Tab-separated table of C-alpha atoms in Angstrom:
chain	number	residue	atom	x	y	z
A	943	MET	CA	0.309	-0.157	0.228
A	944	SER	CA	1.073	3.712	-0.723
A	945	SER	CA	2.299	5.393	2.276
A	946	THR	CA	-0.540	8.618	0.116
A	947	THR	CA	-3.296	5.712	0.175
A	948	THR	CA	-2.554	4.718	3.815
A	949	LEU	CA	-2.726	8.429	4.942
A	950	GLN	CA	-6.274	8.772	3.165
A	951	LYS	CA	-6.674	5.938	5.865
A	952	ALA	CA	-5.380	7.730	8.323
A	953	GLY	CA	-8.051	10.739	7.947
A	954	ASP	CA	-6.105	12.899	4.916
A	955	PRO	CA	-9.142	13.267	2.889
A	956	SER	CA	-7.611	15.170	-0.359
A	957	GLY	CA	-4.334	13.137	0.217
A	958	THR	CA	-2.540	16.397	-0.881
A	959	SER	CA	-1.016	18.879	0.791
A	960	GLY	CA	-3.536	22.229	0.249
A	961	ASP	CA	-6.185	21.318	-2.151
A	962	SER	CA	-8.816	23.402	-1.771
A	963	GLN	CA	-11.807	21.171	-1.606
A	964	PRO	CA	-12.424	18.862	0.046
A	965	SER	CA	-12.903	15.253	-1.486
A	966	ASP	CA	-15.141	14.469	1.050
A	967	GLY	CA	-18.286	16.674	-0.314
A	968	LEU	CA	-17.241	19.534	2.849
A	969	LYS	CA	-17.120	22.433	1.153
A	970	ALA	CA	-13.025	24.489	1.886
A	971	GLY	CA	-15.231	28.013	3.118
A	972	LEU	CA	-13.018	29.372	5.440
A	973	LYS	CA	-10.565	32.102	4.893
A	974	ASN	CA	-7.196	32.495	6.311
A	975	ARG	CA	-8.851	35.024	8.423
A	976	HIS	CA	-12.148	32.894	9.495
A	977	LEU	CA	-9.263	30.394	11.047
A	978	SER	CA	-6.854	32.321	12.545
A	979	MET	CA	-9.778	33.991	15.181
A	980	ILE	CA	-11.061	30.900	15.763
A	981	ALA	CA	-8.059	29.110	16.733
A	982	ILE	CA	-7.424	33.081	18.846
A	983	GLY	CA	-10.936	32.944	19.883
A	984	GLY	CA	-11.214	29.102	20.538
A	985	VAL	CA	-9.648	28.829	24.338
A	986	ILE	CA	-11.536	31.501	25.033
A	987	GLY	CA	-15.392	30.559	26.377
A	988	ALA	CA	-17.781	32.036	28.823
A	989	GLY	CA	-15.849	30.143	31.444
A	990	LEU	CA	-13.490	32.629	32.070
A	991	PHE	CA	-14.900	35.917	32.298
A	992	VAL	CA	-17.879	33.573	34.419
A	993	GLY	CA	-16.274	30.815	36.094
A	994	SER	CA	-12.525	32.498	37.262
A	995	GLY	CA	-14.049	34.585	40.351
A	996	GLY	CA	-14.403	30.957	42.365
A	997	GLY	CA	-10.454	30.015	41.588
A	998	ILE	CA	-9.673	32.955	43.107
A	999	ALA	CA	-10.828	32.207	45.435
A	1000	LYS	CA	-10.302	28.745	46.417
A	1001	ALA	CA	-6.164	29.585	46.054
A	1002	GLY	CA	-6.284	32.990	45.720
A	1003	PRO	CA	-2.914	34.566	43.690
A	1004	ALA	CA	-1.500	30.377	43.581
A	1005	ILE	CA	-4.095	30.277	41.224
A	1006	LEU	CA	-1.728	31.654	38.807
A	1007	VAL	CA	0.369	28.564	38.662
A	1008	SER	CA	-3.296	26.432	38.043
A	1009	TYR	CA	-3.870	28.240	35.193
A	1010	ALA	CA	-0.193	27.507	34.078
A	1011	LEU	CA	-0.027	24.264	34.287
A	1012	VAL	CA	-3.890	23.622	32.971
A	1013	GLY	CA	-2.649	26.324	30.328
A	1014	ALA	CA	0.868	23.797	29.591
A	1015	MET	CA	-1.084	20.676	29.387
A	1016	VAL	CA	-3.623	22.121	26.542
A	1017	VAL	CA	-0.740	23.426	24.736
A	1018	PHE	CA	1.362	19.958	25.069
A	1019	VAL	CA	-1.664	18.656	24.181
A	1020	MET	CA	-2.522	20.718	20.846
A	1021	ARG	CA	1.460	20.278	19.524
A	1022	MET	CA	0.210	16.418	18.891
A	1023	LEU	CA	-2.884	16.948	17.458
A	1024	GLY	CA	-1.363	19.881	15.268
A	1025	GLU	CA	1.501	17.618	14.656
A	1026	MET	CA	-1.248	14.553	13.567
A	1027	ALA	CA	-3.325	17.340	11.592
A	1028	ALA	CA	-0.463	19.371	9.658
A	1029	ALA	CA	-0.218	15.435	8.034
A	1030	SER	CA	-3.631	14.909	7.592
A	1031	PRO	CA	-6.230	17.409	7.562
A	1032	ASN	CA	-9.850	15.702	8.338
A	1033	SER	CA	-13.672	16.722	9.809
A	1034	GLY	CA	-13.088	14.767	12.325
A	1035	SER	CA	-9.611	15.491	13.482
A	1036	PHE	CA	-8.538	12.977	16.955
A	1037	SER	CA	-11.166	10.435	16.356
A	1038	ALA	CA	-10.266	9.601	12.712
A	1039	TYR	CA	-6.492	9.980	13.546
A	1040	ALA	CA	-8.071	7.595	17.102
A	1041	ASP	CA	-9.527	5.101	14.341
A	1042	ARG	CA	-6.457	5.077	12.301
A	1043	ALA	CA	-3.730	4.795	15.041
A	1044	LEU	CA	-5.508	2.836	18.088
A	1045	GLY	CA	-8.865	1.256	15.987
A	1046	ARG	CA	-11.573	1.732	15.102
A	1047	TRP	CA	-13.086	0.736	18.344
A	1048	ALA	CA	-11.246	3.517	19.142
A	1049	GLY	CA	-11.793	5.761	16.577
A	1050	PHE	CA	-15.531	5.675	17.406
A	1051	SER	CA	-15.592	5.798	21.008
A	1052	ILE	CA	-13.711	8.951	21.240
A	1053	GLY	CA	-15.929	10.687	17.938
A	1054	TRP	CA	-19.570	10.024	20.486
A	1055	LEU	CA	-18.271	10.672	23.843
A	1056	TYR	CA	-17.226	13.930	21.760
A	1057	TRP	CA	-20.228	15.087	19.821
A	1058	PHE	CA	-22.334	13.754	23.310
A	1059	PHE	CA	-19.887	16.897	25.076
A	1060	TRP	CA	-20.884	19.688	23.125
A	1061	VAL	CA	-24.707	18.449	22.227
A	1062	VAL	CA	-24.551	19.276	25.937
A	1063	VAL	CA	-22.181	22.267	25.523
A	1064	LEU	CA	-25.481	23.962	23.396
A	1065	ALA	CA	-27.845	23.317	26.234
A	1066	VAL	CA	-25.985	24.561	28.816
A	1067	GLU	CA	-24.591	27.834	26.415
A	1068	ALA	CA	-28.342	28.762	25.231
A	1069	THR	CA	-29.289	28.959	28.610
A	1070	ALA	CA	-26.515	31.046	29.893
A	1071	GLY	CA	-27.308	33.022	26.721
A	1072	ALA	CA	-30.916	33.219	27.558
A	1073	SER	CA	-30.573	34.296	31.050
A	1074	ILE	CA	-28.427	37.649	30.157
A	1075	LEU	CA	-31.193	37.830	27.019
A	1076	GLU	CA	-34.272	37.926	29.848
A	1077	GLY	CA	-32.447	40.182	31.901
A	1078	TRP	CA	-32.729	42.380	28.944
A	1079	ILE	CA	-36.348	41.818	27.201
A	1080	PRO	CA	-38.390	39.939	30.424
A	1081	SER	CA	-41.583	39.742	28.248
A	1082	VAL	CA	-39.572	36.744	26.399
A	1083	PRO	CA	-39.550	34.101	28.846
A	1084	GLN	CA	-36.133	32.612	29.320
A	1085	TRP	CA	-37.217	29.354	27.633
A	1086	ALA	CA	-38.088	31.505	24.447
A	1087	TRP	CA	-34.894	33.290	24.296
A	1088	ALA	CA	-32.832	30.182	24.580
A	1089	LEU	CA	-34.548	27.876	21.312
A	1090	ILE	CA	-34.777	31.610	20.270
A	1091	VAL	CA	-30.621	31.837	20.017
A	1092	MET	CA	-30.253	28.268	18.962
A	1093	ALA	CA	-32.572	28.319	16.072
A	1094	VAL	CA	-31.002	32.037	14.641
A	1095	LEU	CA	-27.336	29.505	15.143
A	1096	THR	CA	-28.776	26.776	13.469
A	1097	VAL	CA	-29.829	28.286	10.264
A	1098	THR	CA	-26.613	30.647	10.248
A	1099	ASN	CA	-25.116	26.730	10.331
A	1100	LEU	CA	-27.043	25.425	7.666
A	1101	GLY	CA	-26.115	27.820	5.343
A	1102	SER	CA	-22.826	28.034	4.685
A	1103	VAL	CA	-19.541	27.068	6.439
A	1104	ALA	CA	-18.650	30.790	5.369
A	1105	SER	CA	-21.473	32.110	7.454
A	1106	TYR	CA	-19.849	29.541	10.710
A	1107	GLY	CA	-16.639	31.479	9.924
A	1108	GLU	CA	-18.139	34.655	9.458
A	1109	PHE	CA	-19.759	34.585	12.367
A	1110	GLU	CA	-16.830	33.140	14.846
A	1111	PHE	CA	-15.099	35.888	13.592
A	1112	TRP	CA	-16.767	39.044	14.617
A	1113	PHE	CA	-17.774	36.559	17.809
A	1114	ALA	CA	-14.129	35.774	18.735
A	1115	GLY	CA	-12.738	39.056	17.990
A	1116	ILE	CA	-14.632	41.212	20.342
A	1117	LYS	CA	-14.108	38.434	22.842
A	1118	VAL	CA	-9.408	39.179	21.425
A	1119	VAL	CA	-10.891	43.457	21.552
A	1120	ALA	CA	-12.115	42.985	25.478
A	1121	ILE	CA	-9.599	41.259	27.132
A	1122	GLY	CA	-7.075	42.916	25.500
A	1123	ALA	CA	-7.975	46.456	26.254
A	1124	PHE	CA	-8.575	44.763	29.444
A	1125	VAL	CA	-5.335	44.254	30.305
A	1126	ILE	CA	-3.389	47.175	28.665
A	1127	VAL	CA	-5.445	49.367	30.691
A	1128	GLY	CA	-5.934	47.086	34.349
A	1129	MET	CA	-1.711	47.078	33.899
A	1130	LEU	CA	-2.505	50.879	33.130
A	1131	ALA	CA	-4.093	51.277	36.610
A	1132	VAL	CA	-1.827	48.571	38.783
A	1133	PHE	CA	1.192	50.650	38.277
A	1134	GLY	CA	-1.318	54.243	38.892
A	1135	VAL	CA	-0.979	56.026	35.671
A	1136	LEU	CA	-4.428	55.130	34.230
A	1137	PRO	CA	-5.984	58.827	33.993
A	1138	GLY	CA	-8.886	58.746	36.564
A	1139	SER	CA	-9.048	55.492	37.978
A	1140	ASP	CA	-10.400	55.258	40.904
A	1141	ASN	CA	-7.739	52.630	41.965
A	1142	PRO	CA	-4.598	54.085	43.159
A	1143	GLY	CA	-2.752	51.007	42.652
A	1144	ALA	CA	-0.481	48.617	44.548
A	1145	GLY	CA	1.926	47.516	41.809
A	1146	PHE	CA	2.431	44.027	42.224
A	1147	ALA	CA	1.509	43.554	46.025
A	1148	HIS	CA	-1.706	42.048	46.196
A	1149	LEU	CA	-0.408	38.985	44.846
A	1150	THR	CA	1.382	39.192	48.367
A	1151	ASP	CA	-0.643	40.880	51.155
A	1152	ALA	CA	-3.639	38.802	51.802
A	1153	GLY	CA	-1.705	35.961	53.092
A	1154	GLY	CA	1.141	35.452	51.365
A	1155	PHE	CA	1.162	34.337	47.584
A	1156	MET	CA	-0.189	30.728	48.412
A	1157	PRO	CA	-2.560	31.563	51.593
A	1158	ASN	CA	-4.383	28.302	51.224
A	1159	GLY	CA	-1.552	25.688	51.168
A	1160	TRP	CA	-0.025	23.687	47.717
A	1161	GLY	CA	-3.249	21.532	47.629
A	1162	SER	CA	-5.400	24.750	46.804
A	1163	ILE	CA	-3.359	25.225	43.286
A	1164	LEU	CA	-4.829	21.250	42.546
A	1165	THR	CA	-7.901	22.264	43.583
A	1166	GLY	CA	-7.607	25.260	41.419
A	1167	VAL	CA	-6.912	22.918	38.329
A	1168	LEU	CA	-9.985	21.239	38.636
A	1169	MET	CA	-12.331	24.704	38.137
A	1170	VAL	CA	-9.354	25.716	35.481
A	1171	VAL	CA	-9.285	23.186	33.564
A	1172	PHE	CA	-12.863	23.015	31.886
A	1173	SER	CA	-12.591	27.136	30.705
A	1174	PHE	CA	-9.575	25.440	28.127
A	1175	MET	CA	-11.650	22.851	25.832
A	1176	GLY	CA	-11.544	24.134	22.721
A	1177	SER	CA	-8.676	24.870	21.732
A	1178	GLU	CA	-8.829	21.247	19.440
A	1179	ILE	CA	-11.882	22.949	17.374
A	1180	VAL	CA	-9.551	24.985	15.128
A	1181	THR	CA	-7.618	21.471	13.878
A	1182	LEU	CA	-11.615	20.089	12.729
A	1183	ALA	CA	-12.333	23.445	10.635
A	1184	ALA	CA	-8.917	23.376	8.956
A	1185	GLY	CA	-10.208	20.976	6.698
A	1186	GLU	CA	-13.221	22.924	5.825
A	1187	SER	CA	-9.600	26.080	4.859
A	1188	GLU	CA	-8.384	27.509	1.609
A	1189	ASP	CA	-5.352	26.185	3.077
A	1190	PRO	CA	-5.448	23.595	5.761
A	1191	ARG	CA	-2.024	22.707	6.820
A	1192	ARG	CA	-0.647	26.353	6.930
A	1193	ALA	CA	-3.856	27.373	9.317
A	1194	VAL	CA	-2.782	24.295	11.551
A	1195	THR	CA	0.772	25.107	11.808
A	1196	LYS	CA	-0.020	28.270	12.405
A	1197	ALA	CA	-2.602	28.214	14.817
A	1198	THR	CA	-0.171	25.277	16.777
A	1199	ASN	CA	2.157	27.560	16.962
A	1200	SER	CA	0.631	30.759	18.299
A	1201	VAL	CA	-1.483	28.321	20.988
A	1202	ILE	CA	1.555	29.739	24.023
A	1203	TRP	CA	0.909	33.725	23.478
A	1204	ARG	CA	-2.912	32.912	23.124
A	1205	ILE	CA	-3.156	31.326	27.053
A	1206	GLY	CA	-0.139	33.317	27.899
A	1207	VAL	CA	-1.808	37.074	27.278
A	1208	PHE	CA	-5.906	35.988	27.324
A	1209	TYR	CA	-5.460	33.266	30.600
A	1210	LEU	CA	-2.696	34.052	32.648
A	1211	GLY	CA	-2.574	38.227	31.525
A	1212	SER	CA	-6.173	39.107	32.699
A	1213	ILE	CA	-6.476	36.599	35.536
A	1214	PHE	CA	-2.930	38.465	36.306
A	1215	ILE	CA	-4.600	42.361	36.269
A	1216	VAL	CA	-6.927	41.162	38.315
A	1217	LEU	CA	-5.124	39.371	40.933
A	1218	THR	CA	-3.118	42.974	41.053
A	1219	LEU	CA	-5.474	45.263	40.688
A	1220	LEU	CA	-7.286	44.491	44.339
A	1221	PRO	CA	-6.870	41.504	47.163
A	1222	TRP	CA	-7.818	37.911	46.343
A	1223	ASN	CA	-10.024	37.527	49.128
A	1224	ASP	CA	-12.398	40.974	48.399
A	1225	LYS	CA	-16.002	39.599	48.078
A	1226	SER	CA	-16.539	41.637	44.909
A	1227	ILE	CA	-14.133	38.681	42.964
A	1228	VAL	CA	-16.736	35.778	44.182
A	1229	ASP	CA	-20.149	38.308	44.430
A	1230	LYS	CA	-20.053	40.161	40.822
A	1231	GLY	CA	-17.405	38.188	38.833
A	1232	SER	CA	-13.975	39.162	38.723
A	1233	TYR	CA	-13.523	40.961	35.531
A	1234	VAL	CA	-16.636	43.348	36.721
A	1235	ALA	CA	-15.204	43.840	40.229
A	1236	ALA	CA	-11.507	44.737	38.314
A	1237	LEU	CA	-13.043	46.750	36.440
A	1238	ASP	CA	-15.416	48.557	39.277
A	1239	SER	CA	-12.220	49.321	41.344
A	1240	ILE	CA	-10.544	51.155	38.493
A	1241	GLY	CA	-13.683	53.198	38.343
A	1242	ILE	CA	-14.949	51.516	34.474
A	1243	MET	CA	-19.087	53.382	34.100
A	1244	HIS	CA	-21.414	50.348	33.941
A	1245	ALA	CA	-18.805	47.103	34.168
A	1246	GLY	CA	-21.400	44.766	34.896
A	1247	GLU	CA	-23.183	45.786	31.572
A	1248	ILE	CA	-20.505	45.746	29.702
A	1249	MET	CA	-19.686	42.775	31.007
A	1250	ASN	CA	-22.790	41.073	30.406
A	1251	VAL	CA	-22.226	41.933	27.004
A	1252	ILE	CA	-19.045	40.660	26.145
A	1253	VAL	CA	-20.633	36.629	28.292
A	1254	LEU	CA	-22.791	36.932	25.789
A	1255	THR	CA	-20.263	37.503	22.615
A	1256	ALA	CA	-18.400	34.639	23.936
A	1257	VAL	CA	-21.572	31.739	24.670
A	1258	LEU	CA	-22.863	33.106	21.005
A	1259	SER	CA	-19.090	32.430	20.300
A	1260	CYS	CA	-19.420	28.300	21.697
A	1261	LEU	CA	-22.523	27.985	20.412
A	1262	ASN	CA	-21.653	28.784	17.172
A	1263	SER	CA	-18.373	26.483	17.446
A	1264	GLY	CA	-20.391	23.547	19.641
A	1265	LEU	CA	-22.670	23.229	16.575
A	1266	TYR	CA	-20.062	23.643	13.584
A	1267	THR	CA	-17.936	20.801	15.910
A	1268	ALA	CA	-20.511	18.325	16.828
A	1269	SER	CA	-21.949	18.377	13.329
A	1270	ARG	CA	-19.011	17.719	11.614
A	1271	MET	CA	-17.568	15.232	13.974
A	1272	ALA	CA	-20.908	13.885	13.416
A	1273	PHE	CA	-20.125	13.656	10.104
A	1274	SER	CA	-16.819	12.108	9.480
A	1275	LEU	CA	-18.072	9.845	12.054
A	1276	GLY	CA	-21.459	8.704	9.284
A	1277	GLU	CA	-18.417	8.764	6.856
A	1278	ARG	CA	-16.369	6.213	7.951
A	1279	GLY	CA	-19.874	3.786	8.859
A	1280	ASP	CA	-19.853	4.512	12.225
A	1281	ALA	CA	-22.685	6.828	12.522
A	1282	PRO	CA	-25.653	6.793	10.156
A	1283	LYS	CA	-25.327	7.267	6.851
A	1284	ALA	CA	-27.250	10.388	6.533
A	1285	PHE	CA	-25.025	12.308	8.189
A	1286	ALA	CA	-22.013	12.120	5.871
A	1287	LYS	CA	-24.373	13.004	3.389
A	1288	VAL	CA	-23.771	17.447	2.069
A	1289	SER	CA	-25.665	19.900	0.722
A	1290	LYS	CA	-25.346	21.603	-2.629
A	1291	ASN	CA	-23.364	24.370	-0.400
A	1292	GLY	CA	-21.439	21.543	0.777
A	1293	VAL	CA	-22.795	21.324	4.365
A	1294	PRO	CA	-23.702	18.057	6.361
A	1295	THR	CA	-27.464	19.164	6.915
A	1296	VAL	CA	-28.461	16.264	8.785
A	1297	ALA	CA	-25.580	16.174	11.013
A	1298	ILE	CA	-26.088	20.074	12.498
A	1299	LEU	CA	-29.788	18.919	12.463
A	1300	GLY	CA	-29.179	15.819	13.975
A	1301	SER	CA	-26.781	17.302	16.119
A	1302	VAL	CA	-29.194	20.529	17.239
A	1303	VAL	CA	-32.036	18.228	18.152
A	1304	PHE	CA	-30.576	16.860	20.882
A	1305	GLY	CA	-29.348	20.089	21.848
A	1306	PHE	CA	-33.373	21.353	21.806
A	1307	ILE	CA	-33.760	18.489	23.719
A	1308	ALA	CA	-31.225	19.552	26.882
A	1309	VAL	CA	-32.513	22.169	26.790
A	1310	TYR	CA	-36.429	21.157	27.541
A	1311	PHE	CA	-34.347	19.422	30.631
A	1312	ASN	CA	-32.649	21.612	31.750
A	1313	TYR	CA	-35.952	23.902	32.534
A	1314	ALA	CA	-38.188	20.628	32.998
A	1315	TYR	CA	-35.643	17.864	34.812
A	1316	LYS	CA	-32.732	20.325	35.848
A	1317	ASP	CA	-32.552	18.173	38.777
A	1318	THR	CA	-32.432	15.071	37.495
A	1319	VAL	CA	-31.224	14.277	34.004
A	1320	PHE	CA	-29.926	17.747	32.863
A	1321	ASP	CA	-27.628	17.211	36.057
A	1322	PHE	CA	-26.969	13.421	35.153
A	1323	LEU	CA	-26.084	14.631	31.634
A	1324	LEU	CA	-24.375	17.042	32.500
A	1325	ASN	CA	-22.165	15.745	34.765
A	1326	SER	CA	-21.866	12.796	32.859
A	1327	SER	CA	-20.167	14.838	29.787
A	1328	GLY	CA	-17.930	16.808	32.591
A	1329	ALA	CA	-14.954	15.033	32.235
A	1330	ILE	CA	-14.725	13.472	28.394
A	1331	ALA	CA	-12.784	17.314	28.015
A	1332	LEU	CA	-10.046	14.851	29.622
A	1333	PHE	CA	-10.499	11.869	28.261
A	1334	VAL	CA	-10.334	13.353	24.690
A	1335	TRP	CA	-7.383	14.801	25.666
A	1336	LEU	CA	-5.653	11.477	27.249
A	1337	VAL	CA	-6.743	10.134	23.600
A	1338	ILE	CA	-5.146	12.269	21.398
A	1339	CYS	CA	-1.253	11.412	23.934
A	1340	LEU	CA	-1.480	7.808	23.103
A	1341	THR	CA	-3.410	8.709	18.990
A	1342	GLN	CA	-0.378	10.283	18.746
A	1343	LEU	CA	2.520	7.853	20.125
A	1344	ARG	CA	1.625	5.685	17.568
A	1345	MET	CA	0.467	8.043	14.451
A	1346	ARG	CA	3.903	9.566	14.852
A	1347	LYS	CA	5.534	6.004	13.676
A	1348	ILE	CA	3.430	5.594	11.175
A	1349	LEU	CA	3.900	9.146	9.439
A	1350	VAL	CA	7.828	8.236	10.163
A	1351	ARG	CA	7.020	5.076	8.147
A	1352	GLU	CA	5.124	5.431	5.606
A	1353	ALA	CA	5.060	9.591	5.000
A	1354	PRO	CA	8.068	11.580	6.932
A	1355	GLU	CA	7.615	14.690	4.398
A	1356	LYS	CA	4.178	15.246	6.303
A	1357	LEU	CA	6.031	15.764	9.402
A	1358	THR	CA	5.972	19.583	9.074
A	1359	VAL	CA	4.662	20.125	12.742
A	1360	LYS	CA	5.933	18.530	15.117
A	1361	MET	CA	5.655	17.367	19.199
A	1362	TRP	CA	8.954	18.737	21.292
A	1363	PHE	CA	10.754	15.454	23.223
A	1364	PHE	CA	8.637	12.822	21.668
A	1365	PRO	CA	8.116	10.429	23.263
A	1366	TYR	CA	8.860	12.154	26.696
A	1367	LEU	CA	6.737	14.975	26.535
A	1368	THR	CA	3.674	12.771	25.211
A	1369	TRP	CA	4.069	10.136	28.092
A	1370	ALA	CA	4.471	12.664	30.362
A	1371	THR	CA	0.939	15.312	29.641
A	1372	ALA	CA	-0.004	12.064	29.801
A	1373	LEU	CA	0.243	11.356	32.609
A	1374	MET	CA	-0.508	14.720	34.399
A	1375	ILE	CA	-4.512	14.070	32.419
A	1376	THR	CA	-4.555	10.343	34.075
A	1377	PHE	CA	-2.865	12.566	37.823
A	1378	VAL	CA	-5.532	14.788	37.058
A	1379	LEU	CA	-8.757	12.639	36.437
A	1380	ALA	CA	-7.581	10.531	39.573
A	1381	TYR	CA	-7.463	13.485	42.430
A	1382	MET	CA	-11.298	14.778	40.781
A	1383	VAL	CA	-12.133	11.372	42.507
A	1384	TYR	CA	-10.406	12.092	44.914
A	1385	ASP	CA	-11.849	15.501	45.411
A	1386	LYS	CA	-15.899	15.029	46.815
A	1387	ASP	CA	-17.365	17.754	44.846
A	1388	ASN	CA	-15.647	16.224	41.358
A	1389	ARG	CA	-16.069	12.890	42.072
A	1390	GLU	CA	-19.799	12.238	40.652
A	1391	THR	CA	-19.096	14.176	37.562
A	1392	VAL	CA	-16.150	11.501	36.797
A	1393	MET	CA	-17.672	8.681	37.522
A	1394	LEU	CA	-20.642	9.148	35.559
A	1395	SER	CA	-18.467	10.212	32.676
A	1396	LEU	CA	-16.138	7.439	33.110
A	1397	LEU	CA	-19.587	5.127	33.500
A	1398	VAL	CA	-20.459	6.742	29.647
A	1399	ALA	CA	-17.303	5.679	28.406
A	1400	ALA	CA	-17.627	2.566	29.454
A	1401	VAL	CA	-20.897	2.059	27.810
A	1402	VAL	CA	-19.776	3.951	24.266
A	1403	LEU	CA	-16.203	2.058	24.611
A	1404	VAL	CA	-18.085	-1.856	25.167
A	1405	ILE	CA	-20.573	-0.307	22.046
A	1406	GLY	CA	-17.613	0.370	19.525
A	1407	VAL	CA	-15.323	-3.085	20.843
A	1408	VAL	CA	-18.189	-5.028	19.857
A	1409	ARG	CA	-18.861	-3.486	16.727
A	1410	ASP	CA	-14.887	-3.624	15.707
A	1411	VAL	CA	-15.697	-7.174	16.411
A	1412	ARG	CA	-18.630	-7.793	14.178
A	1413	ARG	CA	-17.104	-5.883	11.760
A	1414	LYS	CA	-13.835	-8.201	11.424
A	1415	ALA	CA	-16.264	-11.010	12.231
A	1416	VAL	CA	-17.829	-10.109	9.041
A	1417	ALA	CA	-15.070	-9.418	6.812
A	1418	LYS	CA	-12.916	-12.600	7.566
A	1419	MET	CA	-16.379	-14.542	6.511
A	1420	GLN	CA	-15.935	-12.628	2.708
């Protein structure tokens, strides 16, 4: 078998290095500017704006170490994924690579788990966005806003991949500009040189003046890791979208190389500003949210309203990308025979219509459960999908260990992006992810989430293995 043929089986839809029209039927409608902004905004979710206050309250200034640890883990995982995606761009991304490197059961299992994660996210983000919109226009009930938001973004995704790209370009752009402005204005206020600021500026004093840098001990760093790890989910979206771009390999390479500064500026940079503007134990950080509290301390008028607009943008961005990601994973599964064949069909505009509708239908059902059975069915869905991000990252590590050998043997010229210090750093990352999962089992606040996620993963894995065994048995009989 030639290396070109083998790599096509590994997930290269084109078998070439720069086709603008993927042979799987998807239309290459994403421009380089779309991919660049998706890559930049992919790591910025609503969780950064809304959930960071809880992490600060638990770990104090040491939450910066938590963000740094998780950030490093994401950088390494993205480097591994970038290595595989640059060599073989595919809408199924890590699921298609796991299929090739670990076995059909692995691609099936991680693909469906990832799809499940994102359709649950659709309901969570739709509800979050609806709560903000209801506050602005209370005459429309929250559930109606949730359905309206999902319907609008469904129509956008059904139109063309370029529509998704354009919406995401502007959504991500608003987030990037907002955080960039926050970091610049905040840094000026930290040193007391911002004109008209209500904050006298304490320099770096607040990092240690309220019980030291690590007021709650070393254990708080691990607790912080558990609280911030899920706000990083989404970094891998760019590798799925790359398959529908003008130059997939260039886009993946650029996104992989830029992930370090993106995490450094947007996560570490912005949280650093919060911690230097206010003592970590200031009650307003939890009550108002870390960003609103920081803006209030400077004297920015209507900080809460401004942040609501930015959070709504982040929510819409996550919804938009979540629907896109779930549908492309469903499309890839359908194309490989691991989902209904209808999922692999594309419209004349080059979008997988059935895969999009199938994903959004489950999202609508999850929204219904959120309002009708919030403490039972929806709570189960939420908890059982909570640790899937970590499962995905772990599978990426294990897949890259095998895929590197395949690429070196069959197409070494396609190794344009390489994981650093292979295989040692790959193994170290896998062990770190495993440690985080183990610590979740130990931590009583996260135990239910990881155990239910493991239960769902086990069920899907069994189905995947049984399907694989049956497929091989049928093949032998032929």
